[in-house]
XYZ file of C-alpha atoms in Angstrom:
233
model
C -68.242 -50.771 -37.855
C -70.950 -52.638 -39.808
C -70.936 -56.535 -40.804
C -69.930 -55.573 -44.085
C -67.223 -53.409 -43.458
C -66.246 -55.914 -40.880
C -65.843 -58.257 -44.192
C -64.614 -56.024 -46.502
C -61.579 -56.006 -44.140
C -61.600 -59.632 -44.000
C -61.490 -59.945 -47.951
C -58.829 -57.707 -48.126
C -56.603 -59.205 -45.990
C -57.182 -62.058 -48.032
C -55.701 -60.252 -50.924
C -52.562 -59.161 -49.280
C -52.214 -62.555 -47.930
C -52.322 -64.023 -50.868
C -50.144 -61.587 -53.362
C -47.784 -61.810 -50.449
C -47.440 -65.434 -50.951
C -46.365 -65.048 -54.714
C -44.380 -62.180 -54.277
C -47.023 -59.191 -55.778
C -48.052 -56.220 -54.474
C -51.447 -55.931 -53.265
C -51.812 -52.828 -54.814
C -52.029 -54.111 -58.147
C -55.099 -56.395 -57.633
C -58.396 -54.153 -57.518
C -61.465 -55.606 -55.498
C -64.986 -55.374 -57.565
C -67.916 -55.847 -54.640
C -70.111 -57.877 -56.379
C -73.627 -56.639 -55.190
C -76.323 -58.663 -57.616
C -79.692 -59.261 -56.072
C -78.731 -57.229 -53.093
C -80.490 -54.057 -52.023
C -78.970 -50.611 -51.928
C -78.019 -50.210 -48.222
C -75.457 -52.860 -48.529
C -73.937 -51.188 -51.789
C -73.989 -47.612 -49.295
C -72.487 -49.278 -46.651
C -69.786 -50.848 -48.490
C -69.415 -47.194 -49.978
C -69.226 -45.599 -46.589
C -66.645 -48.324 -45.703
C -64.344 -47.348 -48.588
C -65.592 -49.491 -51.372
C -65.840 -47.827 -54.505
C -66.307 -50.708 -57.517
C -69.378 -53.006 -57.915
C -70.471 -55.499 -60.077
C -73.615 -56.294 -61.103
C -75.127 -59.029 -63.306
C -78.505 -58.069 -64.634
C -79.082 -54.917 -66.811
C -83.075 -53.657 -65.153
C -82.006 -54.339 -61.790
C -78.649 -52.554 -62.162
C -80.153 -49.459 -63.989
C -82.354 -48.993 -60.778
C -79.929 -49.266 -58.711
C -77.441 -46.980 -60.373
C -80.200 -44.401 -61.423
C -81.159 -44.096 -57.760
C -77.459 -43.368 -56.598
C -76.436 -41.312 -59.528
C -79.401 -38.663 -58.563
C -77.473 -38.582 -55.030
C -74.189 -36.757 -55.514
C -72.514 -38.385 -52.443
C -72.593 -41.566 -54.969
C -71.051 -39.878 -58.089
C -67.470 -41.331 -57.992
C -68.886 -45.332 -57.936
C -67.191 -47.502 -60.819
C -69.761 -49.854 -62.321
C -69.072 -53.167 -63.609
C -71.573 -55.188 -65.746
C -70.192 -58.600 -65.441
C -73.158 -61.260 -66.391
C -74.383 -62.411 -69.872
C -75.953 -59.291 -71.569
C -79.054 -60.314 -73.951
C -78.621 -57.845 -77.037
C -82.233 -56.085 -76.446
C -80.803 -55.155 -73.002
C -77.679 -53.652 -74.559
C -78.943 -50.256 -74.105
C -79.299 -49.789 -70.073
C -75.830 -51.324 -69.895
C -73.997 -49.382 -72.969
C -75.852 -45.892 -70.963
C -75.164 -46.450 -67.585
C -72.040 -49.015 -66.615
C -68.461 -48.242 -67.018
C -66.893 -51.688 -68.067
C -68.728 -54.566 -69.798
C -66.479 -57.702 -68.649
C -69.038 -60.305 -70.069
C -68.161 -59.671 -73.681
C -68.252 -62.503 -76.107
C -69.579 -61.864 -79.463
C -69.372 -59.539 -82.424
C -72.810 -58.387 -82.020
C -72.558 -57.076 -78.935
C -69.234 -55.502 -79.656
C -71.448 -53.631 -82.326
C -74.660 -52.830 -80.229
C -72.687 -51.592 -77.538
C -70.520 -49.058 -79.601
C -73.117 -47.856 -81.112
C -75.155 -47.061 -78.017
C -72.914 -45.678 -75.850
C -73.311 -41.894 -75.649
C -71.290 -39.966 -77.155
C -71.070 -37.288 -74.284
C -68.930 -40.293 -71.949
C -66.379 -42.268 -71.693
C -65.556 -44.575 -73.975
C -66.523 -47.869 -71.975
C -63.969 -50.268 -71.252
C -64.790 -54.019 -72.057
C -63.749 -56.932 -70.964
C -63.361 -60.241 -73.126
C -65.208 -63.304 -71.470
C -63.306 -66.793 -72.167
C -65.320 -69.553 -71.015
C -62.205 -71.177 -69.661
C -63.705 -74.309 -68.623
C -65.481 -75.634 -71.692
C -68.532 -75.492 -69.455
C -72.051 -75.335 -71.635
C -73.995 -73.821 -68.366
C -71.296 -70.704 -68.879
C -71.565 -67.863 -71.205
C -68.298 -66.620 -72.918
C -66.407 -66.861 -76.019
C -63.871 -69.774 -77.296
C -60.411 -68.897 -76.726
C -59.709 -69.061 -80.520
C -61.983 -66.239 -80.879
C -60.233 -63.768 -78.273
C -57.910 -62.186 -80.597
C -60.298 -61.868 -83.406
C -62.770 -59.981 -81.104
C -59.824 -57.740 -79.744
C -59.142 -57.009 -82.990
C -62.985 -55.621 -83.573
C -62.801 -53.841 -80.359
C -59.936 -52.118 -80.963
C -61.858 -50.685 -83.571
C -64.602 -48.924 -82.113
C -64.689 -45.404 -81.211
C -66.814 -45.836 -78.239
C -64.695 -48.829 -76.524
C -61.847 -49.528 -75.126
C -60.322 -53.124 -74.981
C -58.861 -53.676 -71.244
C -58.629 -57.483 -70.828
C -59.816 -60.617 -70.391
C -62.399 -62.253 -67.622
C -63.101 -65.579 -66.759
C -65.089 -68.550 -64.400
C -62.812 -71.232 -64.167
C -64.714 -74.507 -62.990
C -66.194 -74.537 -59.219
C -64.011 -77.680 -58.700
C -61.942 -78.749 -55.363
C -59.566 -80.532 -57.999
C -56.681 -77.516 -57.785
C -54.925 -79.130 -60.520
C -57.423 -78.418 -62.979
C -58.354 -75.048 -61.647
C -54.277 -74.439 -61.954
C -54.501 -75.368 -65.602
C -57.340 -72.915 -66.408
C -56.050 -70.481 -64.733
C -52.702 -70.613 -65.989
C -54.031 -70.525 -69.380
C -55.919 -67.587 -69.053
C -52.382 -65.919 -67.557
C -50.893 -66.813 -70.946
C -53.808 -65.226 -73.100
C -54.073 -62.227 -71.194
C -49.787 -61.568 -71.805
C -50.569 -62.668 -75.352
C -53.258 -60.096 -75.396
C -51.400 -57.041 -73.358
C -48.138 -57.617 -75.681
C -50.547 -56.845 -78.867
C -52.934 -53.866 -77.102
C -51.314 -51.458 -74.835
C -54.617 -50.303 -73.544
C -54.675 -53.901 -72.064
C -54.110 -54.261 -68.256
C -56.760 -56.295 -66.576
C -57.222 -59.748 -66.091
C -60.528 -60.236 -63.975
C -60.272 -63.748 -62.440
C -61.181 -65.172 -59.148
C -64.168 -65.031 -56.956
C -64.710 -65.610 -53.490
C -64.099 -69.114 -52.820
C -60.600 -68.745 -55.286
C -59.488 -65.953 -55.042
C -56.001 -66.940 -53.889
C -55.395 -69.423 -56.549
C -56.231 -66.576 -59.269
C -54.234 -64.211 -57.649
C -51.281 -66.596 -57.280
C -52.108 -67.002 -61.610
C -51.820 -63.309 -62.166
C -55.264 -61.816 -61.979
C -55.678 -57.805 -61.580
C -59.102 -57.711 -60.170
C -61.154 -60.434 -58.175
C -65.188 -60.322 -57.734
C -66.280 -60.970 -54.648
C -69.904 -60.982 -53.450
C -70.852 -63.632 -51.052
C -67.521 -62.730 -48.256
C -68.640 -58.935 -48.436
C -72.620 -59.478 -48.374
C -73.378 -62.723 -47.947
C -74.871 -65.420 -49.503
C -77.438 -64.493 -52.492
C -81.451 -64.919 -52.655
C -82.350 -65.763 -56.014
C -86.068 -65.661 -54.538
């Protein structure tokens, strides 16, 4: 078994151990393999280990990446997840290639990306990103805005609204990480009572993953546990 199947396992466990804890079912909380800045053996041997979702944060690297695999067939049943801040004039690679935008925040891109997604797939499912925290190093919309960009979404042929994401604050203060987490719980039912199409709430990473599950989060995005730590070199 390789390292990172060896911590896939690990991360998983950490799943069930922490739905357990609240009383969910694992089976409702997906696991997105963040692989950013890391090469493509480690994304085919997290395949090979089961692993079928990965995230990815910037648009060229990405569309190498997935290009590559998508010429191999053994690679045609990946689900790709753009989940950083998309610049507008890299709109394109991400509306043409990825099958869920979670890093929406803006009407503009709601717009760029409906228009250039082909017309021969999917409609591609986006997520709305709340910058929870206030934070002005974080990308992601107000949550006054949510509803009004749901609204826009909803709208366009080529998308299809599925939830909210977040980054609540890298703090060791879990009161404050409770409240932002709990408020995102309450926006995303606010959201899913309006939307039926609504059923994700993306929140969690891999130093909180439990707290996010424990605060009703569908899908966590974990990179460092399964690959190890990132070089930004």
């Amino acid at each position: 078994m390789s390292q990172i199947a060896q911590h896939l396992l690990q991360v998983k466990e950490r799943i069930v151990q922490a739905a357990r804890r609240v009383g969910r079912g694992a089976d409702h909380i997906q696991l997105l393999a963040v692989s950013k800045t890391k090469p493509l053996e480690d994304i085919q041997a997290a395949y090979a280990a089961g692993q079928r979702r990965f995230g990815e944060s910037y648009a060229q690297e990405a569309a190498a990446k997935i290009d590559t695999l998508r010429a191999q067939p053994n690679y045609a049943d990946i689900e790709w997840h753009f989940i950083g801040p998309l610049q507008s004039n890299k709109s394109r690679l991400v509306a043409e290639r990825f099958d869920w935008v979670q890093s929406v925040d803006r009407d503009k891109l709601i717009e760029r990306l409906n228009s250039q997604r082909p017309a021969g797939l999917p409609a591609l499912n986006v997520c709305l990103q709340i910058n929870i925290s206030g934070e002005s190093s974080k990308s992601g919309t107000s949550e006054q805005e949510i509803f009004r960009l749901a609204e826009l979404v909803s709208h366009c042929e080529r998308l299809r609204l599925r939830g909210l994401m977040a980054i609540p604050e890298h703090t060791s203060d879990e009161a404050v990480l409770a409240v932002q987490m709990r408020r995102m719980q309450t926006l995303f039912t606010e959201l899913a009572r309006q939307y039926p199409s609504v059923d994700t709430l993306s929140m969690g990473m891999t130093e909180d993953l439990e707290p996010a599950i424990a605060h009703g989060s569908t899908m966590v995005r974990v990179g460092t546990a399964i690959f190890g730590a990132r070089d930004y070199s």
